[in-house]
mmCIF file of C-alpha atoms in Angstrom:
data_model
loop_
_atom_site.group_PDB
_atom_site.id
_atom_site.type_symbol
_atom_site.label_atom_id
_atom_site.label_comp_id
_atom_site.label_asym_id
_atom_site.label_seq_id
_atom_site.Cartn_x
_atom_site.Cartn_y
_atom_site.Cartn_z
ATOM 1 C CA UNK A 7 -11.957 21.250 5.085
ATOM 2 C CA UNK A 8 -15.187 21.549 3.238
ATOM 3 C CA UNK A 9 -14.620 17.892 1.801
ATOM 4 C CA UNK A 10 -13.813 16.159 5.451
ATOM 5 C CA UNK A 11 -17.174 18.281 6.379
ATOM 6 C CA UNK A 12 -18.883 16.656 2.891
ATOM 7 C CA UNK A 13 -17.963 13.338 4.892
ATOM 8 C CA UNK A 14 -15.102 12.691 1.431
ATOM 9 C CA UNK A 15 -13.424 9.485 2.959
ATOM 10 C CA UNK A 16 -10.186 10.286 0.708
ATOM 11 C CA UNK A 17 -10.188 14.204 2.119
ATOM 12 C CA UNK A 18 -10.763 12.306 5.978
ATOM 13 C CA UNK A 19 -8.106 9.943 5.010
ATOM 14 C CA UNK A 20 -5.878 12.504 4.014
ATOM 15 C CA UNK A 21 -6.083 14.440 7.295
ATOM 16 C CA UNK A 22 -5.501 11.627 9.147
ATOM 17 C CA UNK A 23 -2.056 10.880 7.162
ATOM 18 C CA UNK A 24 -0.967 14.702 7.383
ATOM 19 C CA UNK A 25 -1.341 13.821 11.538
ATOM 20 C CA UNK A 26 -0.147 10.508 11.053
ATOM 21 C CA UNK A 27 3.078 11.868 9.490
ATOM 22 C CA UNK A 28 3.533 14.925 12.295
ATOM 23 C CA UNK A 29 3.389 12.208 14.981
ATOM 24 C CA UNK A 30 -0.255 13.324 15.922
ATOM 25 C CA UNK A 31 -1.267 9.077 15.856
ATOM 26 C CA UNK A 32 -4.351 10.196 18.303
ATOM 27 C CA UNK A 33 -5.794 12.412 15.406
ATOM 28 C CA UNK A 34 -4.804 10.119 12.879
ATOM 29 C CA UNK A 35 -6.577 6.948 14.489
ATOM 30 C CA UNK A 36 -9.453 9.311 14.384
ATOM 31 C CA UNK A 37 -9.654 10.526 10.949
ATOM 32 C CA UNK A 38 -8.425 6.899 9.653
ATOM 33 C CA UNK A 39 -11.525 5.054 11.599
ATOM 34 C CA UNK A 40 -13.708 7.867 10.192
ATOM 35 C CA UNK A 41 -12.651 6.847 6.491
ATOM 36 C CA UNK A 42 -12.577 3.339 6.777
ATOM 37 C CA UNK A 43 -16.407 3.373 8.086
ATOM 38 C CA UNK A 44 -17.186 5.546 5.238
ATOM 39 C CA UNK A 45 -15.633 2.677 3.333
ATOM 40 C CA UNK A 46 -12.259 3.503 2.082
ATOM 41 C CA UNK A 47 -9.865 0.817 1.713
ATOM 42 C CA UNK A 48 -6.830 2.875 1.966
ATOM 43 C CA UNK A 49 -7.925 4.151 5.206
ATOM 44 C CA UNK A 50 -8.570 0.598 6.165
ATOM 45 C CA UNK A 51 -4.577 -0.417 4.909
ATOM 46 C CA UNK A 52 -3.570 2.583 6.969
ATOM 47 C CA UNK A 53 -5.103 1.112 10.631
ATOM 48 C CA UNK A 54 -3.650 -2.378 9.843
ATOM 49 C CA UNK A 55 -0.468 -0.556 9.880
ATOM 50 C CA UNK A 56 -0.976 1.416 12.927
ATOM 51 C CA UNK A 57 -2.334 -2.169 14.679
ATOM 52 C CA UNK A 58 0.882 -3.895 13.447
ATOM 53 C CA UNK A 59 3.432 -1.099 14.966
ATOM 54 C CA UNK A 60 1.460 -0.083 17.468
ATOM 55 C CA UNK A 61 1.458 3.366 16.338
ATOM 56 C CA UNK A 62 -0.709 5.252 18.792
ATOM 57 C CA UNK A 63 -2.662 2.614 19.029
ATOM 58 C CA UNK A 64 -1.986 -1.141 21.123
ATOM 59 C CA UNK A 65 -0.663 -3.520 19.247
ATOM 60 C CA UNK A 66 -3.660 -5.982 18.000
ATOM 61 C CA UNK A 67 -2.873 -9.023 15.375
ATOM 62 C CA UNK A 68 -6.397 -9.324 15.105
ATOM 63 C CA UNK A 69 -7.409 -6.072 14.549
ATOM 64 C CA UNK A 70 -4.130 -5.581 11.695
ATOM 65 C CA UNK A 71 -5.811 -8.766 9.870
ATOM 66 C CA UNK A 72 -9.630 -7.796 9.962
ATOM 67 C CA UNK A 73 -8.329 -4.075 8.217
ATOM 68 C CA UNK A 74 -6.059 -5.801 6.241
ATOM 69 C CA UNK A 75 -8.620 -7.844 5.038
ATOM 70 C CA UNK A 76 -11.106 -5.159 4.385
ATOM 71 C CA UNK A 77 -8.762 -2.897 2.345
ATOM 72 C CA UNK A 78 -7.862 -6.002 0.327
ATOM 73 C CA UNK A 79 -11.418 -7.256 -0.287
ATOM 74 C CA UNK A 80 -12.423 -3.265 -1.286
ATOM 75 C CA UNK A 81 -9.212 -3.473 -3.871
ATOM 76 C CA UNK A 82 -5.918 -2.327 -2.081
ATOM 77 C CA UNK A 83 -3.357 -3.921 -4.050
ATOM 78 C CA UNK A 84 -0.699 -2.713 -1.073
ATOM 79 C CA UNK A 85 -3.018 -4.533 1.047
ATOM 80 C CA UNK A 86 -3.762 -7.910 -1.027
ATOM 81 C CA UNK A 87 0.462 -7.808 -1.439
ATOM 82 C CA UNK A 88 1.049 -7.282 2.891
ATOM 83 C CA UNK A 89 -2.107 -10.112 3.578
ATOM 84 C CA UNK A 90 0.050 -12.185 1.066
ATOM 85 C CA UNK A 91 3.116 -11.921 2.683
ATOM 86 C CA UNK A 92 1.261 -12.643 6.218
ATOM 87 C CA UNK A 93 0.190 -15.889 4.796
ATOM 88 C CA UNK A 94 3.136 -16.954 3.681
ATOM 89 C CA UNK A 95 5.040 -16.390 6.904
ATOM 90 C CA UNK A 96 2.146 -18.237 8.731
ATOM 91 C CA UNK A 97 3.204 -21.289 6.065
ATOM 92 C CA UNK A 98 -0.051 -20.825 4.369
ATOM 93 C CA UNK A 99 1.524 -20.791 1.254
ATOM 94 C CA UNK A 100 -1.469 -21.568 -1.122
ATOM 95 C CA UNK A 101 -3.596 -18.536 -0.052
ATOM 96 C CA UNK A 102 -0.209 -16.891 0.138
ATOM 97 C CA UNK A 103 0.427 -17.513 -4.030
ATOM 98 C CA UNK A 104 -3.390 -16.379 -4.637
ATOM 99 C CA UNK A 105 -3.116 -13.559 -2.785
ATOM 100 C CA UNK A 106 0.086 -12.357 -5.014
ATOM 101 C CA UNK A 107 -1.797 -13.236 -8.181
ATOM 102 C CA UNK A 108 -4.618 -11.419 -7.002
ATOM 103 C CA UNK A 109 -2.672 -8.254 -6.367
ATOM 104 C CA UNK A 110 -0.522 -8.777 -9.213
ATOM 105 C CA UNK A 111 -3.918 -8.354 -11.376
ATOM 106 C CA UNK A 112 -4.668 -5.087 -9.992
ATOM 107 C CA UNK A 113 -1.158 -3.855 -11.041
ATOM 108 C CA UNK A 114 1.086 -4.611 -7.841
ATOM 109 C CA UNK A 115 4.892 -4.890 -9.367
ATOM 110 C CA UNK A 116 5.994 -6.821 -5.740
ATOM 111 C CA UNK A 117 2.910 -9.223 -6.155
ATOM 112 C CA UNK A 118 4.120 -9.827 -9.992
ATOM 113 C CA UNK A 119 7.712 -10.581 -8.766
ATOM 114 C CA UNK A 120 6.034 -12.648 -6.210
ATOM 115 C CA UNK A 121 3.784 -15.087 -8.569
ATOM 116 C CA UNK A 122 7.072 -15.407 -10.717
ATOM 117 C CA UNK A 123 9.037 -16.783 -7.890
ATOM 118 C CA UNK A 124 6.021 -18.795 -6.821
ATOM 119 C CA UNK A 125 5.860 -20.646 -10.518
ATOM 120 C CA UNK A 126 9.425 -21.295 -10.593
ATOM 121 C CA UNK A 127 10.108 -22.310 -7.126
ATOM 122 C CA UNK A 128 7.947 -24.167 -6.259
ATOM 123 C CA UNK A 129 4.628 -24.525 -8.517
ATOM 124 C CA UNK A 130 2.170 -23.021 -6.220
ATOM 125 C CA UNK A 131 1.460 -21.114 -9.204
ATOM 126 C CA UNK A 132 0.512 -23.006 -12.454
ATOM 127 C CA UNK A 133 2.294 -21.702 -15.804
ATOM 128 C CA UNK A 134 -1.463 -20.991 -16.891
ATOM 129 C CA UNK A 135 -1.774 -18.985 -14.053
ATOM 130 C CA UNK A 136 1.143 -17.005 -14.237
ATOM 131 C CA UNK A 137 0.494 -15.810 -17.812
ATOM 132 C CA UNK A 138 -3.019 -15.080 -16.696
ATOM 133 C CA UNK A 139 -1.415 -12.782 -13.757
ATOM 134 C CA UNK A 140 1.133 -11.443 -16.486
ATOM 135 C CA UNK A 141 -1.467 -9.992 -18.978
ATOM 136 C CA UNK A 142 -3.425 -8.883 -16.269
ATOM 137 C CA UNK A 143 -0.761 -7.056 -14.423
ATOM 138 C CA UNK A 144 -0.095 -5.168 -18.046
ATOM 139 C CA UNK A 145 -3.308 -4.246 -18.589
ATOM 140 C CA UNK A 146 -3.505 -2.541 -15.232
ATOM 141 C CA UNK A 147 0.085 -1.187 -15.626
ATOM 142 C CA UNK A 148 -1.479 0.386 -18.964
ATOM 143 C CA UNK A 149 -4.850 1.331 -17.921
ATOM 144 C CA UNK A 150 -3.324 3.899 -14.981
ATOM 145 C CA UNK A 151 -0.826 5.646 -18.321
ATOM 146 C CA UNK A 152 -1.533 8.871 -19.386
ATOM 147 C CA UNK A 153 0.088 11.860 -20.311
ATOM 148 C CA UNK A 154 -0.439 13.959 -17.506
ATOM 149 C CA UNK A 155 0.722 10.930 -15.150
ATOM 150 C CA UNK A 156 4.173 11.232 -17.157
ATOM 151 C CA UNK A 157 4.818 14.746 -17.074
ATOM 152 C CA UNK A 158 4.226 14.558 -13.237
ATOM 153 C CA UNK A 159 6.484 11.241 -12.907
ATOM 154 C CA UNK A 160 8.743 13.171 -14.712
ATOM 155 C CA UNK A 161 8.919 15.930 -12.684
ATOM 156 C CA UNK A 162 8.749 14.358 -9.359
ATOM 157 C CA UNK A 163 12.356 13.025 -10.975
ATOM 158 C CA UNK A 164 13.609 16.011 -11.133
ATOM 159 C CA UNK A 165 12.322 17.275 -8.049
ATOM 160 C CA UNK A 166 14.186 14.347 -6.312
ATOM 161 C CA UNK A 167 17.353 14.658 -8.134
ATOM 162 C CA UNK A 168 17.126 18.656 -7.538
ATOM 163 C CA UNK A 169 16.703 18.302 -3.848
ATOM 164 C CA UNK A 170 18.956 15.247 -3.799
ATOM 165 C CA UNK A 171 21.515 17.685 -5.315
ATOM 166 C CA UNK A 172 21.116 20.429 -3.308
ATOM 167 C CA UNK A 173 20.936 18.266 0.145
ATOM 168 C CA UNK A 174 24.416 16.995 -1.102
ATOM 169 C CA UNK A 175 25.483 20.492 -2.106
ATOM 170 C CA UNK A 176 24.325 21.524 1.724
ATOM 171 C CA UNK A 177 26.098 18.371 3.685
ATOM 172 C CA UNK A 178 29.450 19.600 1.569
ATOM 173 C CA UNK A 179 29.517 23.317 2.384
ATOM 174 C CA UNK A 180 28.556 21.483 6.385
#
């Protein structure tokens, strides 16, 4: 707690998911506003989602696309990838194809997919482009690697395969 009292938006934002994920969306609202005023995108990606589903909060289009569009301006790749998708089911399908390349350059696997099917569909995104998007999108991939980021992917695998294991171990003795 001495971080949320330092005013840490990633400790307030944090907070705000643990409520978020017990059902507490009052709290989380809270703790999420908090952060995204302190200027964290995530926080920001976090009450678009609560404005889409209406998660303890009224469902507001217009309040889902102004924090969508701040965590995507401040760098959520999550976000640039959902505002993409928005576009594209509004038929904007231009601003739909830069927002994948955009999010594809900060390392967004969906958004890469995206810009691929978007240059051989239907050439919204130039070849140049797309190679562009491609090397940029690798040299995100490889600037998050490190050592210590694969020993933890690795055991998170074996964490899920353990407690996948022992679930189905528990649902056969059932």
């Amino acid at each position: 707690m001495k971080r949320v009292a330092a005013n840490d938006p990633v400790a307030i934002r944090e907070i705000g998911k643990k409520h978020y994920q017990k059902g507490d969306y009052d709290t989380a609202f809270e703790y999420f506003t908090k952060a995204a005023e302190l200027g964290d995108a995530s926080a920001h990606h976090e009450l678009s989602i609560m404005y889409q589903k209406g998660g303890g909060v009224e469902k507001d289009e217009k309040m889902e696309l102004f924090h969508l569009v701040e965590a995507a301006i401040a760098g959520h790749p999550d976000a640039r990838y959902d505002l993409a998708r928005k576009e594209g089911r509004n038929e904007r399908f231009d601003r739909s194809a830069k927002h994948f390349i955009i999010a594809a350059n900060l390392g967004h696997d969906g958004s890469i997919r995206a810009a691929e099917e978007c240059y051989k569909r239907g050439g919204l995104v130039s070849k140049e482009d797309f190679a562009a998007a491609l090397r940029a999108h690798q040299a995100a991939v490889d600037a998050t690697k490190s050592p210590q980021r694969d020993a933890a992917e690795a055991f998170a695998e074996k964490f899920d395969v353990y407690r996948s294991s022992k679930l189905l171990v528990e649902m056969l003795e059932y």
